[in-house]
Coordinates of C-alpha atoms and ligand atoms in Angstrom, one line a residue:
M13 CA 132.6 178.0 -45.8
T14 CA 133.4 180.5 -42.7
A15 CA 137.3 180.3 -41.4
R16 CA 135.6 178.7 -38.5
M17 CA 134.3 175.6 -40.4
N18 CA 137.9 174.5 -40.5
K19 CA 138.8 174.8 -36.9
H20 CA 138.7 171.6 -35.0
I21 CA 137.8 172.1 -31.3
G22 CA 138.4 169.3 -28.5
I23 CA 136.0 169.0 -25.4
I24 CA 137.8 167.3 -22.4
G25 CA 134.9 165.9 -20.3
A26 CA 131.0 165.3 -21.4
G27 CA 129.1 166.4 -18.5
F28 CA 126.6 169.3 -18.8
A29 CA 129.0 171.7 -19.0
G30 CA 131.4 169.7 -21.8
M31 CA 128.2 168.5 -23.9
A32 CA 126.6 172.1 -23.8
A33 CA 129.9 173.8 -25.2
A34 CA 130.0 171.0 -27.9
L35 CA 126.7 171.7 -28.9
E36 CA 126.6 175.0 -29.0
L37 CA 130.2 174.9 -31.3
H38 CA 128.5 172.2 -33.3
D39 CA 126.0 174.4 -34.1
L40 CA 128.0 177.7 -35.0
G41 CA 129.7 175.3 -37.5
F42 CA 133.0 173.8 -35.9
K43 CA 134.5 170.9 -36.3
V44 CA 133.9 169.1 -32.5
T45 CA 135.6 166.2 -30.9
V46 CA 134.4 165.0 -27.6
L47 CA 136.9 163.0 -25.5
E48 CA 135.6 161.7 -22.3
A49 CA 137.3 159.0 -19.8
R50 CA 134.3 157.1 -18.9
D51 CA 131.9 154.7 -20.6
R52 CA 128.9 157.0 -20.7
V53 CA 127.7 160.5 -21.4
G54 CA 126.5 163.1 -18.5
G55 CA 129.2 162.6 -15.6
R56 CA 127.7 163.8 -12.3
V57 CA 124.2 163.2 -14.0
W58 CA 123.5 159.8 -14.2
S59 CA 120.2 158.4 -14.7
T60 CA 119.1 154.5 -14.7
T61 CA 116.0 152.5 -14.8
L62 CA 115.2 150.4 -11.5
S63 CA 113.8 146.7 -11.5
N64 CA 109.8 148.6 -11.5
D65 CA 110.9 150.3 -14.5
E66 CA 111.2 153.7 -12.3
I67 CA 114.3 155.9 -13.7
V68 CA 116.2 157.6 -10.9
E69 CA 118.9 160.1 -10.4
L70 CA 122.0 158.9 -9.1
G71 CA 123.7 162.1 -9.5
G72 CA 122.3 165.9 -10.4
E73 CA 118.5 165.7 -9.8
W74 CA 116.8 168.9 -9.0
I75 CA 115.9 171.6 -11.3
K76 CA 114.6 174.7 -9.9
G77 CA 111.6 176.4 -12.1
R78 CA 114.5 179.3 -12.4
D79 CA 117.0 177.2 -14.1
N80 CA 117.1 179.0 -17.1
Q81 CA 119.9 177.3 -18.6
V82 CA 118.8 173.6 -18.0
L83 CA 115.0 174.5 -18.8
G84 CA 116.6 176.4 -21.9
M85 CA 118.7 173.4 -22.6
I86 CA 115.5 170.7 -22.3
D87 CA 113.5 173.0 -25.2
R88 CA 116.3 173.4 -27.3
L89 CA 116.3 169.7 -27.5
G90 CA 112.6 168.6 -27.7
L91 CA 112.7 166.7 -24.0
S92 CA 110.0 166.8 -21.5
K93 CA 109.9 167.7 -18.1
A94 CA 108.2 166.2 -15.1
E95 CA 106.9 168.5 -12.2
V96 CA 108.0 166.8 -8.9
G97 CA 105.4 168.2 -6.5
V98 CA 107.9 168.2 -3.7
N99 CA 109.7 171.4 -2.2
F100 CA 113.2 170.8 -1.9
L101 CA 113.4 173.6 0.8
E102 CA 110.5 172.5 3.0
R103 CA 111.2 169.0 5.0
K104 CA 109.3 167.2 7.9
V105 CA 111.8 166.6 10.6
I106 CA 111.7 162.9 11.1
V107 CA 114.7 162.7 13.1
G108 CA 115.9 165.5 15.7
E109 CA 113.7 167.7 17.1
P110 CA 110.5 168.8 15.3
V111 CA 110.9 172.4 13.2
S112 CA 107.7 173.7 11.8
K113 CA 107.0 175.2 8.3
D114 CA 106.8 178.6 9.5
E115 CA 110.1 178.2 11.8
Q116 CA 111.9 177.2 8.4
E117 CA 110.7 179.8 6.4
G118 CA 111.4 182.0 9.6
A119 CA 115.3 180.9 9.5
H120 CA 115.5 181.9 6.1
D121 CA 114.0 185.7 7.2
I122 CA 116.4 186.2 9.8
A123 CA 119.4 184.9 7.7
E124 CA 118.7 187.0 5.1
K125 CA 117.9 190.4 7.1
T126 CA 120.9 189.5 8.9
L127 CA 123.3 189.3 5.8
A128 CA 121.6 192.3 4.2
S129 CA 122.2 194.1 7.6
M130 CA 125.9 192.9 7.7
N131 CA 129.2 195.2 6.0
K132 CA 130.9 193.8 2.7
D133 CA 134.1 193.1 4.7
D134 CA 132.4 191.3 7.3
I135 CA 130.5 189.4 4.9
K136 CA 134.4 189.0 2.8
S137 CA 136.0 187.4 6.0
R138 CA 133.4 184.8 7.5
S139 CA 132.4 181.2 6.9
I140 CA 128.5 180.3 6.4
G141 CA 129.2 177.5 9.7
E142 CA 129.9 180.9 11.6
F143 CA 127.5 183.1 10.4
I144 CA 124.3 180.1 10.9
N145 CA 126.0 179.5 14.5
A146 CA 125.5 183.2 15.3
L147 CA 121.9 183.8 14.3
P148 CA 119.4 184.1 16.6
L149 CA 117.2 180.9 15.8
N150 CA 116.2 178.7 18.8
E151 CA 117.8 175.4 19.1
P152 CA 116.1 173.0 16.7
Q153 CA 115.4 175.6 14.1
K154 CA 119.5 176.2 14.1
I155 CA 120.2 172.6 13.9
F156 CA 118.1 171.8 11.2
F157 CA 119.1 175.1 9.0
Y158 CA 122.6 174.3 9.5
S159 CA 122.5 170.7 8.7
R160 CA 120.0 171.0 5.8
L161 CA 122.8 173.4 4.4
Q162 CA 125.7 171.1 5.0
T163 CA 123.8 168.1 3.6
S164 CA 123.3 170.5 0.7
F165 CA 127.2 172.2 0.2
G166 CA 128.7 168.4 1.1
I167 CA 131.3 169.8 3.1
D168 CA 132.0 171.3 6.8
L169 CA 130.3 174.6 6.5
N170 CA 132.5 176.3 8.8
K171 CA 134.9 175.6 5.5
V172 CA 133.1 177.5 2.8
A173 CA 132.6 181.3 2.3
L174 CA 129.6 183.4 3.7
R175 CA 130.0 184.9 0.0
M176 CA 128.6 181.3 -1.4
I177 CA 125.6 181.6 0.2
E178 CA 124.7 184.5 -2.1
D179 CA 126.1 182.5 -4.9
M180 CA 124.5 179.1 -4.6
D181 CA 120.9 178.8 -5.3
G182 CA 118.5 176.9 -3.5
N183 CA 120.7 177.1 -0.5
S184 CA 120.9 181.0 -0.2
P185 CA 118.5 183.0 1.8
R186 CA 118.4 186.0 -0.4
Q187 CA 117.6 183.9 -3.4
T188 CA 115.8 181.3 -1.7
A189 CA 113.4 184.2 -0.5
N190 CA 112.4 184.7 -4.1
Y191 CA 112.1 181.2 -5.1
R192 CA 109.9 180.2 -1.8
G193 CA 106.7 178.3 -3.3
G194 CA 108.5 177.5 -6.5
S195 CA 108.1 174.6 -8.7
Y196 CA 111.1 171.8 -9.1
F197 CA 111.5 169.5 -12.3
R198 CA 113.1 166.6 -13.3
V199 CA 113.6 165.7 -17.4
A200 CA 110.9 162.7 -17.4
S201 CA 113.2 160.5 -19.4
G202 CA 115.8 161.1 -17.1
N203 CA 118.3 164.2 -16.7
M204 CA 121.0 162.3 -18.2
S205 CA 118.9 162.4 -21.3
I206 CA 120.4 166.0 -21.7
A207 CA 123.6 165.0 -22.7
Q208 CA 122.7 161.9 -24.5
A209 CA 120.3 163.8 -26.6
I210 CA 123.6 166.2 -27.4
A211 CA 126.0 163.2 -28.0
D212 CA 123.2 162.2 -30.9
K213 CA 123.6 165.2 -32.9
L214 CA 127.7 165.3 -32.5
D215 CA 129.4 163.4 -35.3
D216 CA 132.4 162.6 -33.2
V217 CA 132.2 161.6 -29.2
R218 CA 134.8 159.4 -28.1
L219 CA 133.9 157.3 -24.6
G220 CA 137.0 155.9 -22.8
H221 CA 139.5 158.8 -23.7
E222 CA 141.0 160.0 -20.7
A223 CA 143.3 163.0 -21.4
I224 CA 146.7 163.5 -19.6
L225 CA 148.4 166.3 -20.8
A226 CA 147.8 169.4 -23.3
E227 CA 150.5 171.2 -25.2
Q228 CA 149.9 174.2 -26.4
K229 CA 151.6 175.2 -29.3
Q230 CA 151.6 178.3 -32.1
K231 CA 147.7 178.3 -32.2
S232 CA 147.4 174.7 -31.4
V233 CA 147.0 172.5 -28.7
T234 CA 148.0 168.7 -28.6
I235 CA 146.1 166.6 -26.6
R236 CA 148.0 163.0 -24.9
G237 CA 146.0 160.5 -23.1
K238 CA 144.9 157.3 -23.3
T239 CA 142.0 154.4 -23.6
S240 CA 141.9 150.8 -22.7
D241 CA 143.8 149.9 -26.1
G242 CA 146.6 152.4 -25.2
P243 CA 148.0 155.9 -25.7
F244 CA 146.2 158.4 -28.2
Q245 CA 147.3 161.9 -29.7
L246 CA 145.2 164.7 -31.2
E247 CA 146.1 167.8 -32.6
L248 CA 143.1 170.6 -32.1
D249 CA 142.7 174.2 -32.8
A250 CA 141.2 174.7 -29.1
V251 CA 140.6 172.8 -26.1
V252 CA 137.6 173.3 -23.7
F253 CA 138.7 171.7 -20.3
A254 CA 134.8 171.0 -18.3
I255 CA 136.1 168.3 -16.2
P256 CA 135.8 168.4 -12.2
V257 CA 138.5 171.3 -10.6
N258 CA 140.1 168.8 -8.5
L259 CA 140.9 166.4 -11.5
L260 CA 141.7 169.5 -13.7
A261 CA 144.7 170.3 -11.1
D262 CA 146.0 166.7 -12.2
I263 CA 146.2 167.6 -16.0
E264 CA 150.0 168.4 -17.2
F265 CA 149.8 171.1 -18.8
V266 CA 153.0 172.5 -21.6
P267 CA 153.5 175.4 -20.6
A268 CA 152.6 175.0 -17.2
L269 CA 149.4 177.4 -16.4
P270 CA 150.0 180.9 -15.2
N271 CA 150.4 180.9 -11.5
P272 CA 147.3 182.8 -10.7
I273 CA 145.2 180.4 -12.7
K274 CA 147.0 177.5 -11.1
N275 CA 146.4 178.6 -7.3
A276 CA 142.6 178.9 -8.1
I277 CA 142.2 175.6 -9.3
N278 CA 144.2 174.3 -6.6
S279 CA 142.2 176.5 -4.0
V280 CA 139.0 175.2 -4.8
T281 CA 137.8 171.5 -2.7
M282 CA 135.4 169.3 -3.9
G283 CA 132.4 168.4 -1.4
T284 CA 131.4 164.9 -0.7
A285 CA 127.8 163.4 -1.4
A286 CA 126.3 160.2 -1.9
K287 CA 122.7 159.0 -2.8
I288 CA 120.6 155.7 -2.3
T289 CA 117.7 155.0 -4.1
A290 CA 114.9 151.9 -4.1
A291 CA 112.2 151.1 -5.7
T292 CA 108.7 150.6 -3.9
K293 CA 105.8 148.4 -4.5
E294 CA 103.1 150.6 -4.3
R295 CA 102.9 154.4 -5.1
P296 CA 104.1 156.6 -2.3
T297 CA 102.6 159.7 -0.7
L298 CA 104.9 163.1 -1.7
R299 CA 107.2 163.5 1.2
A300 CA 110.2 165.2 1.9
Y301 CA 111.8 163.9 5.3
H302 CA 115.0 165.4 6.9
D303 CA 117.0 163.7 9.6
S304 CA 118.8 166.4 11.3
E305 CA 121.0 164.4 13.7
T306 CA 122.8 162.1 11.0
P307 CA 121.9 164.2 8.8
Y308 CA 120.5 163.2 5.5
W309 CA 117.2 163.7 3.9
C310 CA 115.0 161.5 1.3
W311 CA 111.8 162.3 -0.9
T312 CA 109.4 161.1 -3.5
G313 CA 108.1 163.0 -6.5
R314 CA 106.0 162.8 -9.8
G315 CA 106.7 161.4 -13.0
G316 CA 106.3 163.3 -16.2
D317 CA 102.5 161.3 -16.3
S318 CA 102.0 163.2 -13.1
N319 CA 101.1 160.2 -11.1
V320 CA 104.1 159.8 -7.7
R321 CA 106.5 157.6 -8.7
K322 CA 107.4 154.0 -7.2
V323 CA 110.7 155.2 -5.8
I324 CA 112.2 156.7 -3.0
T325 CA 115.8 158.7 -3.0
A326 CA 118.0 159.6 -0.3
F327 CA 121.0 162.3 -0.3
C328 CA 123.7 162.9 2.3
G329 CA 126.2 165.5 2.2
S330 CA 129.6 166.4 3.8
A331 CA 131.8 164.1 6.1
T332 CA 129.6 163.9 9.4
P333 CA 127.1 161.1 7.9
R334 CA 129.2 158.9 6.4
E335 CA 130.4 156.6 9.2
K336 CA 126.4 156.1 10.4
L337 CA 125.3 155.4 6.7
G338 CA 127.8 152.9 5.7
L339 CA 129.7 155.0 3.3
N340 CA 133.2 154.3 5.1
S341 CA 132.4 150.5 4.7
N342 CA 130.5 151.0 1.2
D343 CA 128.0 148.8 2.3
P344 CA 124.6 149.9 1.1
N345 CA 122.2 148.0 3.6
I346 CA 122.9 150.1 6.6
W347 CA 121.9 153.0 5.1
F348 CA 119.0 151.0 3.6
K349 CA 117.8 150.2 6.9
E350 CA 117.9 153.6 8.2
L351 CA 115.8 154.5 5.1
K352 CA 113.2 151.9 5.9
S353 CA 113.0 152.9 9.2
M354 CA 112.3 156.8 8.4
N355 CA 109.4 155.3 5.9
P356 CA 107.7 152.4 7.9
D357 CA 104.9 153.1 5.8
L358 CA 106.4 151.8 2.7
D359 CA 106.9 148.4 1.0
F360 CA 110.4 148.1 -0.9
E361 CA 111.1 146.1 -3.6
G362 CA 114.7 144.6 -4.4
D363 CA 118.0 146.2 -3.4
A364 CA 118.5 149.8 -3.1
I365 CA 121.4 151.5 -5.6
M366 CA 123.9 153.2 -3.7
V367 CA 126.4 156.2 -5.1
D368 CA 129.1 157.5 -2.9
W369 CA 130.8 160.0 -5.9
S370 CA 134.0 160.1 -3.7
R371 CA 134.2 156.4 -4.6
E372 CA 133.7 157.7 -8.3
K373 CA 137.3 157.6 -10.4
W374 CA 136.1 160.3 -12.8
T375 CA 134.6 162.7 -10.1
Q376 CA 136.6 161.7 -6.6
G377 CA 133.8 164.2 -4.8
C378 CA 130.3 165.8 -5.1
Y379 CA 131.0 169.2 -6.4
S380 CA 133.1 172.3 -5.8
A381 CA 133.4 173.8 -2.5
F382 CA 134.4 177.6 -1.9
S383 CA 136.4 179.1 0.9
N384 CA 137.2 182.6 1.4
E385 CA 140.4 182.1 -0.6
A386 CA 138.7 180.2 -3.3
T387 CA 136.3 182.8 -3.7
D388 CA 138.8 185.6 -4.1
N389 CA 140.2 183.4 -7.0
I390 CA 137.1 182.9 -8.8
P391 CA 137.7 185.2 -11.7
Y392 CA 140.9 183.1 -12.7
L393 CA 138.8 179.7 -13.1
K394 CA 137.0 181.2 -16.3
K395 CA 140.4 183.1 -18.0
S396 CA 141.5 181.0 -21.2
V397 CA 145.2 180.8 -22.0
E398 CA 146.0 181.1 -25.6
S399 CA 143.8 178.4 -27.6
I400 CA 142.9 176.5 -24.0
F401 CA 139.6 177.4 -22.3
F402 CA 138.1 176.0 -19.2
A403 CA 134.0 175.0 -18.0
G404 CA 132.7 173.5 -15.3
E405 CA 130.1 174.1 -12.7
H406 CA 133.0 175.3 -10.8
T407 CA 133.9 178.1 -13.2
A408 CA 129.9 179.2 -12.9
F409 CA 128.2 181.8 -11.0
N410 CA 125.6 178.9 -9.8
S411 CA 128.3 176.5 -8.9
A412 CA 127.7 173.0 -7.9
T413 CA 124.6 173.0 -10.0
M414 CA 123.8 171.4 -13.6
D415 CA 122.5 175.3 -14.5
G416 CA 126.1 176.3 -13.5
A417 CA 127.5 173.4 -15.2
I418 CA 125.6 174.5 -18.7
E419 CA 125.7 178.2 -18.2
S420 CA 129.7 177.8 -17.9
G421 CA 129.7 175.9 -21.2
L422 CA 127.9 178.1 -23.3
R423 CA 130.2 180.6 -21.8
A424 CA 133.3 178.4 -22.7
A425 CA 131.8 178.2 -26.3
N426 CA 131.3 181.8 -26.8
Q427 CA 135.0 182.5 -25.8
V428 CA 135.9 180.2 -28.4
Y429 CA 134.1 181.8 -31.1
K430 CA 135.1 184.8 -30.5
E431 CA 138.5 184.0 -30.6
F432 CA 137.8 182.1 -34.5
R433 CA 135.0 183.9 -35.8
Ligands
FAD29 C1 125.4 163.3 -5.8 C2 125.0 164.6 -6.4 C3 123.6 165.4 -6.5 C4 123.6 166.5 -7.2 N1 122.3 167.1 -7.0 C5 122.3 168.2 -8.2 C6 121.0 168.8 -7.8 O1 119.8 167.9 -7.5 N2 120.5 169.6 -8.8 C7 121.4 170.3 -9.5 O2 121.5 171.5 -10.1 N3 122.8 169.7 -9.6 C8 123.4 169.0 -8.8 N4 124.1 168.4 -8.6 C9 125.4 168.8 -9.1 C10 125.3 168.4 -10.7 O3 125.2 167.6 -11.1 C11 126.6 169.0 -11.0 O4 127.0 170.5 -10.8 C12 127.2 169.2 -13.0 O5 126.7 168.0 -13.4 C13 128.6 168.9 -13.1 O6 129.1 169.3 -14.5 P1 130.0 169.3 -15.2 O7 130.0 169.4 -16.8 O8 130.5 170.5 -14.7 O9 131.0 168.2 -14.4 P2 131.1 166.3 -14.9 O10 129.5 166.5 -14.9 O11 131.6 165.8 -13.4 O12 131.7 166.6 -15.9 C14 132.9 165.9 -16.3 C15 133.4 165.0 -17.4 O13 134.8 164.9 -17.2 C16 135.0 163.5 -17.1 N5 136.3 163.7 -17.0 C17 137.1 163.6 -15.8 N6 138.4 163.7 -16.2 C18 138.8 163.5 -17.5 C19 140.0 163.3 -18.1 N7 141.0 163.3 -17.5 N8 139.7 163.1 -19.6 C20 138.6 163.2 -19.7 N9 137.2 163.2 -19.4 C21 137.4 163.3 -18.2 C22 134.2 162.8 -16.3 O14 134.3 161.7 -16.7 C23 132.8 163.9 -16.8 O15 132.0 162.9 -17.3 C24 124.7 167.0 -8.1 C25 125.8 166.4 -8.0 C26 125.9 165.1 -7.3 C27 127.3 164.5 -7.3

């Protein structure tokens, strides 16, 4: 028996980051306990089944053909993927001035060339909002490009560092340029199957367990928290915190985390996003429609059997569309009506399901957003403190994605392994 087999590692949070860390440590021979506040695993990846049996994603959905961490995990777990058949980046503008495919691609080209010609100090001081506003694009092109990026980032683009445009796959002019024409996937049985399949391999996943305090002792950590039955306490050799960055700021660490780490955590903000999804009576045609004014977008896609699924899903991000789409009043019928008028060819079945991720207690936002100050602090987000380690999408190069979450979990597991091997 190796030394590490006697070591007990706690993972706080059963999202993709925590579950990837748990699987890796379990396979390396550690004793692993996962503590999850919700009554399900998956975190911001949440698949459900509609009345017509279609599996839909209420959270993380699009897997790019070069999201190697997610694709690798799908293979590792023996799951099947479905190719969506729709390009995330190429949209038909239904509300707002039309922008042709060439103009959409042209906006990327211009952004990419402009970024490449800027000096590093200039890039370091700018926001994405300032950058796009200064690009030589025609007005409809600019409005479309701005609204598409702001929707994806989930926050006012004036608050996001220009450096993040290089860091976010799918939103980056540079990286997008490489990816144009690429394929997109979902897990055929729902993206949440990744977390579920990992949970099935683990011995100890405790749902309904909220961690509140972590006390670092000599070479061990005590976690205190609560369940619906009352408080709990667990003694561990090490702990990986894999919870959203805004909720990490509420955890009490004893002794307190070093200031640079605390400041880094506090400097990251969360964007806001929501999704709505509804069953259709017939198979719709493939589509990716965009409303540049509200803004939001919607799409259909293929399932594991290659047929177009009888479902349409829409996404909105940032505070701008919230009032118009009924998110402030939490009324799904307002957005559903908009969705119907954007897709007059479709007949719907049953009610729509809407999830506003700002209202989800264990997320309170959609994903991390980095200002220039927060971007400077990035190296501190993945630093360990004695036996406390950190994972989560906000600690990854591809932050705000499922791919980044898995990458971060595997990286944290490797840090733990190096400590105890
Ligand atoms: C609407 C939406 C759409 C998205 N679309 C895409 C997409 O198309 N493609 C893509 O790649 N990514 C997408 N993402 C992003 C992606 O889903 C996330 O980046 C990723 O799932 C985050 O994983 P994580 O493990 O870091 O965090 P989470 O999934 O949030 O996991 C953290 C877990 O910690 C738990 N927790 C919180 N506090 C505590 C506590 N105190 N004690 C115990 N447990 C706690 C939470 O309940 C949660 O289960 C989307 C996200 C949202 C919200």
